[in-house]
CSV table of C-alpha atoms and ligand atoms in Angstrom, one decimal:
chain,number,residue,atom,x,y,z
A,1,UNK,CA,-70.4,68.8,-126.6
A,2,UNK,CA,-71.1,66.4,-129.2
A,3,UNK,CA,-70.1,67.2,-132.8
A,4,UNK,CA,-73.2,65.4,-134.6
A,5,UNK,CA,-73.1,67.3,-137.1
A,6,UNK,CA,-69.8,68.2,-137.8
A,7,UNK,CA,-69.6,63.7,-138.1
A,8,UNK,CA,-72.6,64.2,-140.4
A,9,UNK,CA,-70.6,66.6,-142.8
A,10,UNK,CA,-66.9,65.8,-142.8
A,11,UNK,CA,-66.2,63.1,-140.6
A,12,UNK,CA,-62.2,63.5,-140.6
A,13,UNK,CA,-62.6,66.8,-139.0
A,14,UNK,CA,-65.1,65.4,-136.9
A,15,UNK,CA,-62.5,62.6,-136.2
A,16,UNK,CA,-59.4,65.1,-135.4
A,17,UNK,CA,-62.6,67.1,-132.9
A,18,UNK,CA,-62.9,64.3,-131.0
A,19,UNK,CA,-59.4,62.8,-131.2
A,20,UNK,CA,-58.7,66.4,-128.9
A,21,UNK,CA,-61.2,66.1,-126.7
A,22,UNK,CA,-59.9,62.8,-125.6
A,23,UNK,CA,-56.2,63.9,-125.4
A,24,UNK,CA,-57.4,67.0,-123.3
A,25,UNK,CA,-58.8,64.2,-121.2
A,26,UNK,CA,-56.4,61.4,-121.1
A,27,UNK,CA,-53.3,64.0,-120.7
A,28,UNK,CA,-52.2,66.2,-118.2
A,29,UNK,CA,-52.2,69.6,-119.7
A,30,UNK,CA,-49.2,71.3,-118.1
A,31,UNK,CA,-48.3,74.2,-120.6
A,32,UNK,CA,-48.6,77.0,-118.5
A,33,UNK,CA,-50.8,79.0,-121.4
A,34,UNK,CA,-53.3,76.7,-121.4
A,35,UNK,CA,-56.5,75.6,-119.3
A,36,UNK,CA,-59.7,74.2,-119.7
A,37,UNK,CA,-62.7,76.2,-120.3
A,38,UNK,CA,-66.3,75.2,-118.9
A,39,UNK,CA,-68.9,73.6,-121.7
A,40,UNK,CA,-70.3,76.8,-121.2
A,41,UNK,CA,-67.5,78.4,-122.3
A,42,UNK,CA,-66.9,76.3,-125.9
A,43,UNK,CA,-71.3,76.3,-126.4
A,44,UNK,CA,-70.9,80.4,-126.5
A,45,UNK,CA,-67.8,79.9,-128.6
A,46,UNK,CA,-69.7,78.1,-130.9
A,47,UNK,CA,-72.6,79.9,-131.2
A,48,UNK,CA,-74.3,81.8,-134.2
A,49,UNK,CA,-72.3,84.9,-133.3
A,50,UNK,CA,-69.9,83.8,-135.8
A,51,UNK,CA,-71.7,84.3,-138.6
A,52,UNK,CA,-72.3,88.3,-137.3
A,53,UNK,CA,-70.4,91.4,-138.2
A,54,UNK,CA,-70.0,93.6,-135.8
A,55,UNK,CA,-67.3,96.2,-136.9
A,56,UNK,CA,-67.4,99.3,-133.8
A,57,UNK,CA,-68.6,99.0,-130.5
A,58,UNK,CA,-71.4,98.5,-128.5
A,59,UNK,CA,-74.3,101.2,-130.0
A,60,UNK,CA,-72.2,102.3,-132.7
A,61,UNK,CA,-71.9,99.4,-135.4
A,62,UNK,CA,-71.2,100.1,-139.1
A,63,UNK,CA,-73.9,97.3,-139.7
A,64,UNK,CA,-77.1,96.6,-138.6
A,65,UNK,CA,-78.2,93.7,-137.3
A,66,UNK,CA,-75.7,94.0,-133.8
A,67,UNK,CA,-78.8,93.8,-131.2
A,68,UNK,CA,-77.3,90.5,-129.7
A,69,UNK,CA,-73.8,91.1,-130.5
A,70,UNK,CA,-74.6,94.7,-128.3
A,71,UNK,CA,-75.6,92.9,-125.4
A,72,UNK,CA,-72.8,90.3,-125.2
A,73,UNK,CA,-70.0,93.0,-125.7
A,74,UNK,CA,-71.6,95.0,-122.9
A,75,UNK,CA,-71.7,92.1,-120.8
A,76,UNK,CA,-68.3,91.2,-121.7
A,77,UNK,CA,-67.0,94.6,-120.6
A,78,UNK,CA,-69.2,95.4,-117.8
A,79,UNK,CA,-67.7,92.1,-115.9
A,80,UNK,CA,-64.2,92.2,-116.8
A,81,UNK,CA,-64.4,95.7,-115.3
A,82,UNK,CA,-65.7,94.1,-112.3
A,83,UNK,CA,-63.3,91.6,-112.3
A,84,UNK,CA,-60.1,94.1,-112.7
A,85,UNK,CA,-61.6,97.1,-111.4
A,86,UNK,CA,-60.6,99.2,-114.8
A,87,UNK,CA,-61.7,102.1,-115.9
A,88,UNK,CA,-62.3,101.2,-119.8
A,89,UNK,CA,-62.0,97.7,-120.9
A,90,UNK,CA,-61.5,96.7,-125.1
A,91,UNK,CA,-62.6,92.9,-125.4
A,92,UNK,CA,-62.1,92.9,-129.0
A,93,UNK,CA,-58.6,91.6,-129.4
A,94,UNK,CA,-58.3,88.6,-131.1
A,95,UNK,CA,-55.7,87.5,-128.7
A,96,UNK,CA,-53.0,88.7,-126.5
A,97,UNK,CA,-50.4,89.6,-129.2
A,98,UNK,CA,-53.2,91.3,-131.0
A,99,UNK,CA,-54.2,93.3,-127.5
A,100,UNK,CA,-50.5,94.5,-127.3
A,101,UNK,CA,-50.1,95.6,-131.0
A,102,UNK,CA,-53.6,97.8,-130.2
A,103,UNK,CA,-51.7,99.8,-127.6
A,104,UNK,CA,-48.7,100.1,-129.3
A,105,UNK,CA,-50.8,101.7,-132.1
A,106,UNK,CA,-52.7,103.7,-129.1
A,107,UNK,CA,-49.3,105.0,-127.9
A,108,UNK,CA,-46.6,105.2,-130.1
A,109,UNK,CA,-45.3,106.1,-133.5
A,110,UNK,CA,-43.5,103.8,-135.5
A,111,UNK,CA,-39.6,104.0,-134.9
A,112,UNK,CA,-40.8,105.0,-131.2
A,113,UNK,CA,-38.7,102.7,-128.3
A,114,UNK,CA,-39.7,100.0,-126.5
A,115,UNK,CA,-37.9,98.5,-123.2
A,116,UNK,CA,-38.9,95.1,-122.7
A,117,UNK,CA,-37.6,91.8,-120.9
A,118,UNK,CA,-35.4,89.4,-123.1
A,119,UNK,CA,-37.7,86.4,-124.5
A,120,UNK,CA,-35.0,84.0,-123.1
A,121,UNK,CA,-35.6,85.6,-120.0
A,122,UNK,CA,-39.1,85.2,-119.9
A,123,UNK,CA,-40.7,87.5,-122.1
A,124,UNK,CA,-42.7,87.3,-125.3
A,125,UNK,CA,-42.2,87.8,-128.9
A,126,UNK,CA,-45.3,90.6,-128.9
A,127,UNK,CA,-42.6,92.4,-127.1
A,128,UNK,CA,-40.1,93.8,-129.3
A,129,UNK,CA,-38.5,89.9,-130.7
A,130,UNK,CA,-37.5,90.7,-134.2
A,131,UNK,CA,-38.6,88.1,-135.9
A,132,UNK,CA,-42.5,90.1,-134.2
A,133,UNK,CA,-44.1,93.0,-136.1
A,134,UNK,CA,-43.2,94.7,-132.8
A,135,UNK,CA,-39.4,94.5,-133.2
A,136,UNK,CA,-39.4,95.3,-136.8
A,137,UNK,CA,-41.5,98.7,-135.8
A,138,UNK,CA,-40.4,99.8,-133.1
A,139,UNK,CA,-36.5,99.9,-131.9
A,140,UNK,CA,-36.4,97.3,-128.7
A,141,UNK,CA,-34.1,97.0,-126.1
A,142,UNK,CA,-34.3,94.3,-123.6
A,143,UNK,CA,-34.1,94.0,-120.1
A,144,UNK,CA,-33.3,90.9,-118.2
A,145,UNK,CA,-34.1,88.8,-115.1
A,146,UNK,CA,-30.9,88.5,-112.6
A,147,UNK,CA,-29.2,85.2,-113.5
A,148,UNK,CA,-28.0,84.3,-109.9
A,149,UNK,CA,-31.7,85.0,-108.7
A,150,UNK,CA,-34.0,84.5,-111.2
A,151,UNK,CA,-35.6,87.3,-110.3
A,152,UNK,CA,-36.4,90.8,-112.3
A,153,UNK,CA,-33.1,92.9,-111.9
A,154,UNK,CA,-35.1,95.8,-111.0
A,155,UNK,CA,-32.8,98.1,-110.6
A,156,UNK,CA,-30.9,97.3,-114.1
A,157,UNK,CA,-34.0,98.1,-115.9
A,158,UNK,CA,-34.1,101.2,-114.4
A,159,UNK,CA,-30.2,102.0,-115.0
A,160,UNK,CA,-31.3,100.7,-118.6
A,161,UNK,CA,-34.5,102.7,-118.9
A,162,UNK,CA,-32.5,106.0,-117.8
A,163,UNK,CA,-30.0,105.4,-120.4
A,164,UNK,CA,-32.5,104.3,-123.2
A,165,UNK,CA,-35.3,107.1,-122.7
A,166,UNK,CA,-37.5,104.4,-123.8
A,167,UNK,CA,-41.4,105.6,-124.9
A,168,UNK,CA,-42.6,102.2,-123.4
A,169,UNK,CA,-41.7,100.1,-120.6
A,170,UNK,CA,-43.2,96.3,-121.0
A,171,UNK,CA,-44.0,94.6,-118.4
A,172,UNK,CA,-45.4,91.3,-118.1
A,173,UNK,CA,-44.1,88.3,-118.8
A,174,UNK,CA,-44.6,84.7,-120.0
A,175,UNK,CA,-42.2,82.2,-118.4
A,176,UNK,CA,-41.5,84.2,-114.9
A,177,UNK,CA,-42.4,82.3,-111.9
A,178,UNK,CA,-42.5,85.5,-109.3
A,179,UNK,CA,-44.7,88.0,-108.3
A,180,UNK,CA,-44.0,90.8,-110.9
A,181,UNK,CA,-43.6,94.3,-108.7
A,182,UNK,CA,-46.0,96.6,-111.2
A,183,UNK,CA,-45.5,99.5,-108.7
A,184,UNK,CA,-41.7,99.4,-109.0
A,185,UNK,CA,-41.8,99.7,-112.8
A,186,UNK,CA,-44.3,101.7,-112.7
A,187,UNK,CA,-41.8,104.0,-110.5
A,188,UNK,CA,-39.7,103.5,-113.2
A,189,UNK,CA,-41.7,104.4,-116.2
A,190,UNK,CA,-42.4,107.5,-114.3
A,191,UNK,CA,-39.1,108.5,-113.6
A,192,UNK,CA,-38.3,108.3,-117.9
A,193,UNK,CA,-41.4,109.9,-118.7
A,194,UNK,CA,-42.3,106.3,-120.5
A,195,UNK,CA,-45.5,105.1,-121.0
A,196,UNK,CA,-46.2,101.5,-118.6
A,197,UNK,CA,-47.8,98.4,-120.5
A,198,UNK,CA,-48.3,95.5,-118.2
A,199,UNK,CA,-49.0,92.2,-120.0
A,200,UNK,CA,-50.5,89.5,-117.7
A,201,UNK,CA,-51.5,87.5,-120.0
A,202,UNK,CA,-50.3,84.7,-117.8
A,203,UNK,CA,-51.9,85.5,-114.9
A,204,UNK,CA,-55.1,87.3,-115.4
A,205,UNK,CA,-57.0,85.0,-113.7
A,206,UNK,CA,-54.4,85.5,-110.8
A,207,UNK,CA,-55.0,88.9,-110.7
A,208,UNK,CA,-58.7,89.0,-111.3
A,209,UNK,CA,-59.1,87.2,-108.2
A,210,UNK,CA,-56.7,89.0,-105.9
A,211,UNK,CA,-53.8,86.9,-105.3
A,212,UNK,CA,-51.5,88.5,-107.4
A,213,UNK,CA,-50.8,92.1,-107.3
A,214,UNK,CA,-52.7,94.3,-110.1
A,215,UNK,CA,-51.5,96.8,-112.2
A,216,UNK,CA,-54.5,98.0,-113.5
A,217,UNK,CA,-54.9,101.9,-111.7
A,218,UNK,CA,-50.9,101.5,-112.0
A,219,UNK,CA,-49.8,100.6,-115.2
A,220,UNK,CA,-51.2,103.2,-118.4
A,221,UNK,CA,-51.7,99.8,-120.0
A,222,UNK,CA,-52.8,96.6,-119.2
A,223,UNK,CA,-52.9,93.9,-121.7
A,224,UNK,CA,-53.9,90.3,-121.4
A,225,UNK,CA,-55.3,87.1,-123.2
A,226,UNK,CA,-58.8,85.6,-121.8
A,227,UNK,CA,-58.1,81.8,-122.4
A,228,UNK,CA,-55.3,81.1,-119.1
A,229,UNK,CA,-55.5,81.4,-115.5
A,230,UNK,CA,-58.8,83.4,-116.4
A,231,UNK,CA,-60.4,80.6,-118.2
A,232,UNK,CA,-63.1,82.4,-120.5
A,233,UNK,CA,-63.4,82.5,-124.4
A,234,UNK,CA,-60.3,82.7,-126.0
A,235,UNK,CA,-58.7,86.0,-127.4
A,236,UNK,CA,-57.3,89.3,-125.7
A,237,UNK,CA,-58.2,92.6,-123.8
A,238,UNK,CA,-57.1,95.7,-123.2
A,239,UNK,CA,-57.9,98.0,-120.1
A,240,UNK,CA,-56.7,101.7,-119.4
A,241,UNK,CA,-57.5,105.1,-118.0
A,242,UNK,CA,-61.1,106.5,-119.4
A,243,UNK,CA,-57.7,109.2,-121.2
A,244,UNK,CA,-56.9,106.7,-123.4
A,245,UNK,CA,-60.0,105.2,-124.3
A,246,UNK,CA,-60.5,106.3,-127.3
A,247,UNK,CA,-56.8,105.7,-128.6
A,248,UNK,CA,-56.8,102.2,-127.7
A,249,UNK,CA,-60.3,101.8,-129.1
A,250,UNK,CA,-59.7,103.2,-132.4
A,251,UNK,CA,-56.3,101.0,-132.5
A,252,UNK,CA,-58.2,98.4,-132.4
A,253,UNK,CA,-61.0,98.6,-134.5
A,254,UNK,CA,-60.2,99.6,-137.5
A,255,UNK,CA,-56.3,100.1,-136.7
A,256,UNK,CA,-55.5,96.4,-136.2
A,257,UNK,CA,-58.3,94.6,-136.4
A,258,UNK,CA,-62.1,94.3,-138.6
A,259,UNK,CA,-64.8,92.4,-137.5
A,260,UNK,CA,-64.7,91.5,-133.9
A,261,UNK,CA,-64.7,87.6,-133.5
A,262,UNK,CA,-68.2,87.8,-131.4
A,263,UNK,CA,-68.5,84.5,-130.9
A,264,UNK,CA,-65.5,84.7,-129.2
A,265,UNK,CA,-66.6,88.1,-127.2
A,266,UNK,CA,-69.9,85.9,-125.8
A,267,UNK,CA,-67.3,82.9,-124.8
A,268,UNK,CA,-65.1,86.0,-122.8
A,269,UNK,CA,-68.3,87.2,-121.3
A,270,UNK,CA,-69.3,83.6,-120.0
A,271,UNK,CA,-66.2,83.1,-118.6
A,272,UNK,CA,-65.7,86.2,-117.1
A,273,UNK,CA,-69.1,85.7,-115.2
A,274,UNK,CA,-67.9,82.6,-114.3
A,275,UNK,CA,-65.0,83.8,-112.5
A,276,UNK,CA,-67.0,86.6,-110.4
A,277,UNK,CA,-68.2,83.5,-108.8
A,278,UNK,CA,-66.6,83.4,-105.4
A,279,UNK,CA,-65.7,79.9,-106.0
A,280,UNK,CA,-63.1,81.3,-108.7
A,281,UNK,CA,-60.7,82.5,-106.1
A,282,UNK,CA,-60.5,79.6,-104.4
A,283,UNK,CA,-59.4,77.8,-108.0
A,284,UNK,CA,-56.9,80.7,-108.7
A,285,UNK,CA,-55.4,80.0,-104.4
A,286,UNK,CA,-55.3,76.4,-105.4
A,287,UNK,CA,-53.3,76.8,-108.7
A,288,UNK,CA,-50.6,78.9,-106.8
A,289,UNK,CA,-50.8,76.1,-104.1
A,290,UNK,CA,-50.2,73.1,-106.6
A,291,UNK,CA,-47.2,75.3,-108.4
A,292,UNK,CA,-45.2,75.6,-104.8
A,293,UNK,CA,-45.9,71.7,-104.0
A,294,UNK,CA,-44.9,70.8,-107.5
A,295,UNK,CA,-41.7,73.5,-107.3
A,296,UNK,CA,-40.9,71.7,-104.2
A,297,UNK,CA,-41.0,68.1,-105.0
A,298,UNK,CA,-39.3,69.0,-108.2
A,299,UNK,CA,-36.9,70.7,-105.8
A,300,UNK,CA,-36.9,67.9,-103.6
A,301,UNK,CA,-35.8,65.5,-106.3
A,302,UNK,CA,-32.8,67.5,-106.8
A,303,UNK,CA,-34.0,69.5,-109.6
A,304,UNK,CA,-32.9,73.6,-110.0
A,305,UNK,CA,-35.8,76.0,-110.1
A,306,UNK,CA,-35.0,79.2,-111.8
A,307,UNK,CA,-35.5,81.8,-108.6
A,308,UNK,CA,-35.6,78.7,-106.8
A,309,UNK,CA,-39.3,78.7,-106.4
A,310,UNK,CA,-42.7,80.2,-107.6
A,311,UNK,CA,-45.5,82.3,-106.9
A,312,UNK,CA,-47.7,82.2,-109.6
A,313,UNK,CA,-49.2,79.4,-111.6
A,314,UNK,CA,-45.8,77.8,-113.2
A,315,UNK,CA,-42.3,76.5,-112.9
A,316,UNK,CA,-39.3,76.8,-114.8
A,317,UNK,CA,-36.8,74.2,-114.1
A,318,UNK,CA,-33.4,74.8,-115.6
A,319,UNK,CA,-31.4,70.9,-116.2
A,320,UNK,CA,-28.5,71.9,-116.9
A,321,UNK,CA,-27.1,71.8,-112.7
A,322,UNK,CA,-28.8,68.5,-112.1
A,323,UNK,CA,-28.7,66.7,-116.4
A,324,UNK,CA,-26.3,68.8,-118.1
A,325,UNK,CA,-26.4,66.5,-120.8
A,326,UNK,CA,-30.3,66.4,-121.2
A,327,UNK,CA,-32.4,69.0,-123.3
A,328,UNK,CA,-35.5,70.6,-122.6
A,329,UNK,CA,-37.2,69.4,-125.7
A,330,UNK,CA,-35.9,65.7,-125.1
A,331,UNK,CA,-37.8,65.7,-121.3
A,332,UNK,CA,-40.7,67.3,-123.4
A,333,UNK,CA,-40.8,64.1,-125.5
A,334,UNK,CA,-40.5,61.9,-123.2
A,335,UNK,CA,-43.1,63.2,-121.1
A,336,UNK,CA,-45.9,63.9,-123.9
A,337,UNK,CA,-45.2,59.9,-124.6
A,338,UNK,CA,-45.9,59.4,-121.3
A,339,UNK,CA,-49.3,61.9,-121.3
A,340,UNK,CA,-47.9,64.9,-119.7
A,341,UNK,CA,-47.8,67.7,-121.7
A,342,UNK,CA,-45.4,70.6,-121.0
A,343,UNK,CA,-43.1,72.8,-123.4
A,344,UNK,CA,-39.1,73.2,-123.6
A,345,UNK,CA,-38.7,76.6,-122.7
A,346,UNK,CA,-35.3,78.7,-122.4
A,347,UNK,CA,-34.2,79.8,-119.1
A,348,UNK,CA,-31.8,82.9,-118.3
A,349,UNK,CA,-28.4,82.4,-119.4
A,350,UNK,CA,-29.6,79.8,-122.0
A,351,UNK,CA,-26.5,78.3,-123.7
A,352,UNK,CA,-28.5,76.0,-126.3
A,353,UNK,CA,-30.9,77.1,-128.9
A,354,UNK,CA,-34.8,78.5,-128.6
A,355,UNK,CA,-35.8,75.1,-130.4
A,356,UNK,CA,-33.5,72.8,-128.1
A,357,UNK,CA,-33.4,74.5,-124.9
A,358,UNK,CA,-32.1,73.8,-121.6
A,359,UNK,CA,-35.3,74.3,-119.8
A,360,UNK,CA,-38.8,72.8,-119.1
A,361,UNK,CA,-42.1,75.0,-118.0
A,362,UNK,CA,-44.8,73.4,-116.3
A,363,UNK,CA,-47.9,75.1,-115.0
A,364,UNK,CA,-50.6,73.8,-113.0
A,365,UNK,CA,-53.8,76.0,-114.4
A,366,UNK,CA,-55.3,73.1,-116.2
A,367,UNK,CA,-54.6,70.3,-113.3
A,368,UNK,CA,-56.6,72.5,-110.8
A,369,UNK,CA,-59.4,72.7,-113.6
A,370,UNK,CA,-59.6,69.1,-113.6
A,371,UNK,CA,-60.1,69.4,-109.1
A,372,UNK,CA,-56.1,68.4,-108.5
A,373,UNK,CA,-54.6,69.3,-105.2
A,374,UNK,CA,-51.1,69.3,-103.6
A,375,UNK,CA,-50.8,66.3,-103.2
A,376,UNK,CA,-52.0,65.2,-106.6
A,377,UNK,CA,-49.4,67.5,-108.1
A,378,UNK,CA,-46.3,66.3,-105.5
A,379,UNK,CA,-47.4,62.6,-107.7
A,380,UNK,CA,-47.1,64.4,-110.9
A,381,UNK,CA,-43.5,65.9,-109.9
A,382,UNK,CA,-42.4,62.8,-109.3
A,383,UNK,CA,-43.3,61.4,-112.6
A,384,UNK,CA,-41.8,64.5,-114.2
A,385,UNK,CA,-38.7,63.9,-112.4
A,386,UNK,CA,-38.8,60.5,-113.4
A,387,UNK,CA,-38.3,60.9,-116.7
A,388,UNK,CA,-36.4,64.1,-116.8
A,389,UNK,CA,-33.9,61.4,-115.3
A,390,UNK,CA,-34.5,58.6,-117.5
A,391,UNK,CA,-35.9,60.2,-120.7
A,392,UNK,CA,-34.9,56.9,-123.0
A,393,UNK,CA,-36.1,54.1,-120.3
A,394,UNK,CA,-39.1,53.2,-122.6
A,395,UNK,CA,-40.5,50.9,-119.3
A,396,UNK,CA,-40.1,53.8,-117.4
A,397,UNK,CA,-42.3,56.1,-119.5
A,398,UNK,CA,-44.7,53.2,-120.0
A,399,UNK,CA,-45.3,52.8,-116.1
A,400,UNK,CA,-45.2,56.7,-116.0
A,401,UNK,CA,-48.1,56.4,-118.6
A,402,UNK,CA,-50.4,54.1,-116.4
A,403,UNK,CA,-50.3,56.2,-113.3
A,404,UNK,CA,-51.3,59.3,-115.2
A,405,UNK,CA,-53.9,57.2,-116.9
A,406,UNK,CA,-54.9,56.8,-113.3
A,407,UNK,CA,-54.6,60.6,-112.3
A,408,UNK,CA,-56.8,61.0,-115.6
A,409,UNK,CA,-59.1,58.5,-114.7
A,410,UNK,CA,-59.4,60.4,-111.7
A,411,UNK,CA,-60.0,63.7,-112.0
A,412,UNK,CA,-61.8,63.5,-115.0
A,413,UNK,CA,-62.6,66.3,-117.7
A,414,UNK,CA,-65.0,66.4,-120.5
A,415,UNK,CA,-67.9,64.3,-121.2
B,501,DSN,N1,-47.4,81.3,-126.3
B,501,DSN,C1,-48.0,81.6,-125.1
B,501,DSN,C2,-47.2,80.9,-123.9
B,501,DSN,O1,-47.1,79.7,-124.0
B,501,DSN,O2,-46.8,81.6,-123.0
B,501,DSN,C3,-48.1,83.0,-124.8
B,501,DSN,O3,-48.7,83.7,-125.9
């Protein structure tokens, strides 16, 4: 994409436009949120749908002039049901946090309980935090991962759920590195008479292409953004049972939301035929690949893994065995000087603070955009690990610099 015009009109935006374009390029996006969309993608995002209002739904607009915005939607919808197999499909959401407060709304009453996994333990702040609209509605209990193992203490949640009599069990998380069993809560949820939300925001693109398990057909719920592992326009969805159609609908637009961002919508239905290309699975195999040969190396190098290992699209290394006196957020300087970008993150049993934490998560959604393989990634643990160990050795994170220049240079990203 060129921005011409934007240069033409207000050349410091223009300047900050393309300033991103060549950090996307010359960095090694590893926060495990974030990919990069096709050209494809960012020309729909761009498009004159922004300048359209189209408040309802396909057919049944409260303005006129929706012909195109129609289409899109229904294209939108018609492949993300092919993608997830569900039954009704909202792409409205502005985002992820916006898809979750739409089935809130759809299924609850305010003061109505949620049971949801403890941010520091990987969850999200759409999920009950309190400093989220969600914990200042609803009254939230948390459930948490097992801190020996890493893993979801299954069993706890449902002691917890049983005690709690929760309206809503959350799944779905944001800094787990394994599998999530959807069938288990869903067992769970069941056995409390609780409603079952699964966010997978994370790994939608996982699950759209069948190598993670799905809980749409499970779950009442299922929530996710567009933007990650799935790699279309950015923003959120919501799919469910044809029953509850009509709630979540209406929860959207005009519970939560106006005007759909259509733009947007057309950038979620590019993507979304993007990935029914068989090629996508192979992309989402490869991005589970290049997480177990980072884990390892990382592992390797002497570095603890929370659960020891992954099987989705990210790691979560915890310092504080191997460089108890070393933050998370100091490693995440270091590295950004060096051009890999990752995020401090908290890990279970955190003993610093949210801002300063003890832990570093890296995914590998974007590297595999850009055509990296294992062993490309094994080269970028090592550089991680490099400066995890040496975070103030400024020649250190200058030579770490020029081989990720060369890994740049490499696999290469926009024009
Ligand atoms: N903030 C995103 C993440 O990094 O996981 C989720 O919304």
């Amino acid at each position: 994409m060129t921005y011409e015009n934007v240069r033409e009109a207000d050349p410091a935006v223009a300047d900050a436009l393309e300033g991103e374009r060549e950090r996307q390029n010359n960095t090694l996006a590893m926060i495990a949120s974030e990919n990069h969309v096709s050209e494809a993608v960012m020309e729909a995002q761009s498009s004159e749908l922004t300048n359209n209002y189209a408040e309802g739904y396909p057919g049944e607009r409260y303005y006129g002039g929706c012909e195109y915005a129609d289409e899109v939607e229904e294209l939108a919808i018609e492949r993300a049901k092919e993608l997830w197999g569900a039954d009704h499909v909202n792409v409205q959401p502005h985002s992820g946090s916006q898809a979750n407060m739409g089935v809130y709304l759809a299924a609850l009453e305010p003061g109505d309980k949620i049971l949801s996994l403890d941010l520091t333990h990987g969850g999200h702040l759409s999920h009950g935090h309190p400093v989220n609209f969600a914990g200042q509605v609803y009254e939230v209990e948390q459930y948490e991962v097992d801190e020996e193992t890493g893993y979801i203490d299954y069993e706890g949640l449902a002691d917890h759920a049983e005690e709690f009599e929760p309206d809503v069990i959350v799944s779905g998380y944001s800094a787990y590195p394994r599998e999530v069993d959807f069938e288990r809560i869903q067992e769970t949820a069941d056995a409390v008479d609780a409603y079952h939300l699964a966010d997978i925001a994370h790994i939608t693109g996982l699950v759209a292409a069948g190598v993670h398990e799905s809980p749409v057909g499970v779950a009442d719920f299922v929530t996710g953004s567009t933007h990650k592992t799935i790699r279309s326009g950015r923003g959120g969805i919501i799919m469910c049972d044809e029953e509850y159609a009509d709630d979540v609908d209406s929860a959207v637009f005009p519970g939560s939301q106006g005007g759909p961002l259509m733009h947007n919508v057309a950038g979620k239905a590019v993507g979304f035929g993007e990935a029914l290309d068989p090629e996508f699975e192979e992309y989402a195999e490869q991005t589970i690949a290049n997480a177990k040969a980072l884990g390892d190396r990382l592992q390797e190098h002497g570095l603890e893994l929370v659960s020891g290992g992954t099987d989705n699209h990210l790691v979560l290394i915890d310092l504080r065995p191997s460089h108890p006196d070393t933050t998370g957020k100091e490693v995440e300087e270091a590295l950004e000087t060096a051009g890999i970008v990752l995020n401090a993150n908290t890990v279970p049993g955190e003993t610093r603070s949210a801002f300063n934490p003890s832990g570093i998560r890296a995914g590998t959604p974007g590297l595999t955009t850009r055509g990296f393989d294992e062993d490309a990634c094994r080269e970028v643990a090592d550089l991680i690990y490099d400066v995890a160990d040496a975070p103030d050795d400024d020649d250190l994170i200058a030579e770490v610099s020029a081989r990720v220049d060369g890994l740049t240079d490499e696999y290469t990203l926009y024009d």
